[in-house]
Amino acid sequence: MPLTTLLIPTPDGRADAFAAFPDGGGRHPGVLLYTDAFGSRPVLEELARELAGHGYYVLVPHLHYRHGPAPVVELPAHIDAETRPALFERLLPVVETHTTERALRDAEAYLGFLTARPEVGDGPVAAIGYCLGAVLALRTAAARPDLVAAVAGFHPSPLVTDAPDSPHLLAPALAAEVHIGLAGNDMTPGTIDALGRALKEAGVEHTCEVYPGSLHGFAMADTDAFDAPSLRRHWDRLLLLLDRTLNRGRERPAP
């Protein structure tokens, strides 16, 4: 799948990004993919290419562009359990500057850029994300219910908190179908129930599923948390969701 680097104009500067899309021309449904807190790196390129191979234009912005181009923190080829805490300690001040207000400004810029691409067809788009990116995907969908028809979040950062802008409180603003793929250590039974209840009461079509035997980060092949069966389940859930929501009236790509 072709992969191209891009610069996305935002109110706060320009975000470096990359996109993957099917070879051979044509227009395709758009997917905005938010990375985890570690940001853009080869494993995200692999995920984007895989998704593009199923017939989607996948835009992956660098979340921390205000602090410089990716990567803002040098990452090892493999993030193991020993190095992970020190990396998070260095990244935490950067992540904390990514406020809800900034995230919403970015989301509008990313969606505008995505839908204006000549390779992207008319119609709704999807917002998906991993870890921190799952929160951003929900915020994006709630801000633009007219445009975002699908949300998928995998091994998410907290989705139910005591904060006044807790992600689960966005449920009434959603028009998208939602899938949340949880690692076994992501949320307590109580917070899973609270999330499901908020989505159900808002009439949001959704699934919240704990992937058996998984740890936070299960989709990332460059970490110790990677779990191949959970990644396969992730693809099963994600591709079915996108097919239902983005491919209505569109001929499906060949497998």
C-alpha positions as a Python dict, from the first residue, in 0.01 Angstrom:
ca = {
    (1, 'M'): (0, 0, 0),
    (2, 'P'): (134, 348, -82),
    (3, 'L'): (234, 556, 219),
    (4, 'T'): (289, 931, 198),
    (5, 'T'): (406, 1191, 449),
    (6, 'L'): (199, 1505, 493),
    (7, 'L'): (171, 1832, 685),
    (8, 'I'): (-172, 1924, 822),
    (9, 'P'): (-243, 2294, 888),
    (10, 'T'): (-396, 2349, 1233),
    (11, 'P'): (-478, 2662, 1437),
    (12, 'D'): (-159, 2595, 1637),
    (13, 'G'): (83, 2518, 1355),
    (14, 'R'): (134, 2224, 1122),
    (15, 'A'): (104, 1862, 1226),
    (16, 'D'): (328, 1612, 1054),
    (17, 'A'): (134, 1304, 950),
    (18, 'F'): (135, 1007, 718),
    (19, 'A'): (-137, 837, 518),
    (20, 'A'): (-180, 491, 371),
    (21, 'F'): (-427, 414, 94),
    (22, 'P'): (-498, 153, -173),
    (23, 'D'): (-282, 143, -481),
    (24, 'G'): (-443, 194, -819),
    (25, 'G'): (-626, 523, -773),
    (26, 'G'): (-992, 576, -698),
    (27, 'R'): (-1163, 725, -394),
    (28, 'H'): (-1202, 544, -64),
    (29, 'P'): (-1376, 588, 271),
    (30, 'G'): (-1167, 792, 511),
    (31, 'V'): (-1036, 677, 849),
    (32, 'L'): (-871, 907, 1102),
    (33, 'L'): (-636, 695, 1311),
    (34, 'Y'): (-510, 830, 1643),
    (35, 'T'): (-193, 674, 1780),
    (36, 'D'): (-119, 573, 2135),
    (37, 'A'): (80, 807, 2359),
    (38, 'F'): (411, 684, 2217),
    (39, 'G'): (308, 833, 1883),
    (40, 'S'): (395, 767, 1520),
    (41, 'R'): (643, 486, 1455),
    (42, 'P'): (684, 183, 1227),
    (43, 'V'): (422, -33, 1400),
    (44, 'L'): (160, 235, 1333),
    (45, 'E'): (265, 244, 968),
    (46, 'E'): (209, -132, 957),
    (47, 'L'): (-139, -99, 1108),
    (48, 'A'): (-228, 180, 865),
    (49, 'R'): (-105, -19, 565),
    (50, 'E'): (-301, -324, 676),
    (51, 'L'): (-619, -121, 709),
    (52, 'A'): (-560, 54, 376),
    (53, 'G'): (-534, -288, 213),
    (54, 'H'): (-901, -338, 295),
    (55, 'G'): (-1002, -35, 92),
    (56, 'Y'): (-961, 269, 320),
    (57, 'Y'): (-767, 594, 315),
    (58, 'V'): (-602, 605, 658),
    (59, 'L'): (-470, 936, 797),
    (60, 'V'): (-237, 917, 1098),
    (61, 'P'): (-145, 1255, 1251),
    (62, 'H'): (141, 1311, 1494),
    (63, 'L'): (-41, 1396, 1818),
    (64, 'H'): (246, 1585, 1980),
    (65, 'Y'): (337, 1812, 1688),
    (66, 'R'): (339, 2121, 1913),
    (67, 'H'): (656, 1979, 2068),
    (68, 'G'): (827, 1905, 1738),
    (69, 'P'): (808, 1642, 1465),
    (70, 'A'): (777, 1275, 1551),
    (71, 'P'): (923, 1129, 1757),
    (72, 'V'): (940, 1384, 2038),
    (73, 'V'): (1092, 1116, 2261),
    (74, 'E'): (1340, 871, 2112),
    (75, 'L'): (1189, 524, 2117),
    (76, 'P'): (1365, 189, 2113),
    (77, 'A'): (1279, -62, 1842),
    (78, 'H'): (1104, -269, 2109),
    (79, 'I'): (938, -121, 2418),
    (80, 'D'): (979, -375, 2694),
    (81, 'A'): (847, -380, 3047),
    (82, 'E'): (1174, -241, 3183),
    (83, 'T'): (1197, 64, 2955),
    (84, 'R'): (823, 145, 2943),
    (85, 'P'): (800, 332, 3280),
    (86, 'A'): (1092, 562, 3199),
    (87, 'L'): (947, 640, 2855),
    (88, 'F'): (609, 723, 3004),
    (89, 'E'): (776, 948, 3261),
    (90, 'R'): (936, 1146, 2979),
    (91, 'L'): (616, 1154, 2773),
    (92, 'L'): (376, 1244, 3052),
    (93, 'P'): (449, 1621, 3049),
    (94, 'V'): (390, 1620, 2673),
    (95, 'V'): (65, 1423, 2701),
    (96, 'E'): (-63, 1651, 2977),
    (97, 'T'): (-40, 1953, 2747),
    (98, 'H'): (-279, 1785, 2503),
    (99, 'T'): (-591, 1931, 2662),
    (100, 'T'): (-946, 1863, 2550),
    (101, 'E'): (-961, 2210, 2396),
    (102, 'R'): (-648, 2143, 2191),
    (103, 'A'): (-770, 1797, 2095),
    (104, 'L'): (-1094, 1940, 1956),
    (105, 'R'): (-912, 2207, 1756),
    (106, 'D'): (-689, 1939, 1612),
    (107, 'A'): (-981, 1709, 1537),
    (108, 'E'): (-1152, 1972, 1325),
    (109, 'A'): (-831, 2034, 1132),
    (110, 'Y'): (-766, 1663, 1081),
    (111, 'L'): (-1120, 1594, 961),
    (112, 'G'): (-1114, 1890, 725),
    (113, 'F'): (-784, 1773, 580),
    (114, 'L'): (-899, 1411, 552),
    (115, 'T'): (-1226, 1484, 375),
    (116, 'A'): (-1057, 1724, 130),
    (117, 'R'): (-810, 1462, 7),
    (118, 'P'): (-873, 1366, -357),
    (119, 'E'): (-833, 999, -263),
    (120, 'V'): (-1119, 1016, -8),
    (121, 'G'): (-1475, 963, -123),
    (122, 'D'): (-1786, 1145, -19),
    (123, 'G'): (-1973, 1015, 282),
    (124, 'P'): (-1901, 949, 647),
    (125, 'V'): (-1564, 871, 799),
    (126, 'A'): (-1440, 673, 1098),
    (127, 'A'): (-1230, 778, 1397),
    (128, 'I'): (-1027, 503, 1560),
    (129, 'G'): (-756, 505, 1821),
    (130, 'Y'): (-529, 315, 2055),
    (131, 'C'): (-470, 400, 2422),
    (132, 'L'): (-484, 782, 2438),
    (133, 'G'): (-607, 772, 2079),
    (134, 'A'): (-927, 595, 2182),
    (135, 'V'): (-1022, 896, 2397),
    (136, 'L'): (-943, 1130, 2108),
    (137, 'A'): (-1153, 921, 1869),
    (138, 'L'): (-1455, 949, 2100),
    (139, 'R'): (-1408, 1323, 2140),
    (140, 'T'): (-1379, 1362, 1763),
    (141, 'A'): (-1699, 1167, 1698),
    (142, 'A'): (-1892, 1363, 1961),
    (143, 'A'): (-1773, 1693, 1814),
    (144, 'R'): (-1872, 1595, 1459),
    (145, 'P'): (-2171, 1359, 1471),
    (146, 'D'): (-2263, 1480, 1121),
    (147, 'L'): (-1946, 1329, 978),
    (148, 'V'): (-1815, 1045, 1200),
    (149, 'A'): (-2016, 725, 1158),
    (150, 'A'): (-1786, 482, 1339),
    (151, 'V'): (-1561, 489, 1645),
    (152, 'A'): (-1326, 213, 1754),
    (153, 'G'): (-1100, 230, 2057),
    (154, 'F'): (-852, -38, 2158),
    (155, 'H'): (-679, -79, 2496),
    (156, 'P'): (-805, 273, 2578),
    (157, 'S'): (-689, 526, 2831),
    (158, 'P'): (-954, 584, 3102),
    (159, 'L'): (-1297, 637, 2947),
    (160, 'V'): (-1483, 680, 3276),
    (161, 'T'): (-1340, 935, 3520),
    (162, 'D'): (-1465, 1190, 3775),
    (163, 'A'): (-1366, 1479, 3548),
    (164, 'P'): (-1643, 1699, 3405),
    (165, 'D'): (-1522, 1614, 3055),
    (166, 'S'): (-1496, 1238, 3112),
    (167, 'P'): (-1525, 1059, 2776),
    (168, 'H'): (-1829, 854, 2880),
    (169, 'L'): (-2026, 1176, 2929),
    (170, 'L'): (-2000, 1239, 2555),
    (171, 'A'): (-2240, 955, 2476),
    (172, 'P'): (-2547, 1176, 2413),
    (173, 'A'): (-2356, 1365, 2142),
    (174, 'L'): (-2259, 1053, 1947),
    (175, 'A'): (-2423, 945, 1623),
    (176, 'A'): (-2155, 686, 1547),
    (177, 'E'): (-2155, 314, 1612),
    (178, 'V'): (-1892, 238, 1876),
    (179, 'H'): (-1667, -59, 1949),
    (180, 'I'): (-1438, -59, 2252),
    (181, 'G'): (-1185, -342, 2269),
    (182, 'L'): (-1052, -362, 2621),
    (183, 'A'): (-747, -530, 2767),
    (184, 'G'): (-807, -722, 3083),
    (185, 'N'): (-637, -454, 3293),
    (186, 'D'): (-787, -144, 3125),
    (187, 'M'): (-1106, -86, 3325),
    (188, 'T'): (-1277, -222, 3636),
    (189, 'P'): (-1610, -403, 3607),
    (190, 'G'): (-1772, -94, 3758),
    (191, 'T'): (-1631, 147, 3502),
    (192, 'I'): (-1713, -93, 3216),
    (193, 'D'): (-2072, -99, 3342),
    (194, 'A'): (-2078, 281, 3366),
    (195, 'L'): (-1952, 318, 3010),
    (196, 'G'): (-2200, 66, 2873),
    (197, 'R'): (-2486, 226, 3065),
    (198, 'A'): (-2401, 573, 2933),
    (199, 'L'): (-2391, 449, 2574),
    (200, 'K'): (-2711, 246, 2610),
    (201, 'E'): (-2905, 532, 2770),
    (202, 'A'): (-2793, 760, 2487),
    (203, 'G'): (-2916, 509, 2228),
    (204, 'V'): (-2567, 452, 2088),
    (205, 'E'): (-2519, 124, 1905),
    (206, 'H'): (-2210, -21, 2067),
    (207, 'T'): (-2005, -314, 2189),
    (208, 'C'): (-1766, -307, 2486),
    (209, 'E'): (-1561, -623, 2497),
    (210, 'V'): (-1272, -746, 2710),
    (211, 'Y'): (-1029, -936, 2488),
    (212, 'P'): (-935, -1256, 2676),
    (213, 'G'): (-583, -1281, 2812),
    (214, 'S'): (-480, -937, 2690),
    (215, 'L'): (-278, -657, 2848),
    (216, 'H'): (-287, -284, 2782),
    (217, 'G'): (-112, -231, 2449),
    (218, 'F'): (-207, -567, 2299),
    (219, 'A'): (-226, -431, 1940),
    (220, 'M'): (128, -293, 1939),
    (221, 'A'): (375, -549, 1805),
    (222, 'D'): (671, -341, 1923),
    (223, 'T'): (585, -385, 2293),
    (224, 'D'): (590, -667, 2546),
    (225, 'A'): (212, -630, 2577),
    (226, 'F'): (154, -748, 2220),
    (227, 'D'): (-87, -1039, 2187),
    (228, 'A'): (-140, -1191, 1841),
    (229, 'P'): (-485, -1344, 1911),
    (230, 'S'): (-609, -1010, 2045),
    (231, 'L'): (-475, -829, 1739),
    (232, 'R'): (-667, -1072, 1516),
    (233, 'R'): (-982, -1012, 1719),
    (234, 'H'): (-920, -638, 1683),
    (235, 'W'): (-910, -674, 1303),
    (236, 'D'): (-1225, -885, 1302),
    (237, 'R'): (-1419, -628, 1506),
    (238, 'L'): (-1278, -323, 1329),
    (239, 'L'): (-1329, -442, 972),
    (240, 'L'): (-1687, -549, 1037),
    (241, 'L'): (-1761, -213, 1200),
    (242, 'L'): (-1616, -16, 910),
    (243, 'D'): (-1792, -230, 654),
    (244, 'R'): (-2128, -171, 823),
    (245, 'T'): (-2087, 202, 863),
    (246, 'L'): (-1874, 326, 574),
    (247, 'N'): (-1934, 85, 287),
    (248, 'R'): (-2310, 113, 236),
    (249, 'G'): (-2378, 112, -137),
    (250, 'R'): (-2009, 61, -217),
    (251, 'E'): (-1859, -242, -382),
    (252, 'R'): (-1634, -419, -133),
    (253, 'P'): (-1266, -449, -218),
    (254, 'A'): (-1136, -790, -314),
    (255, 'P'): (-978, -980, -21),
}
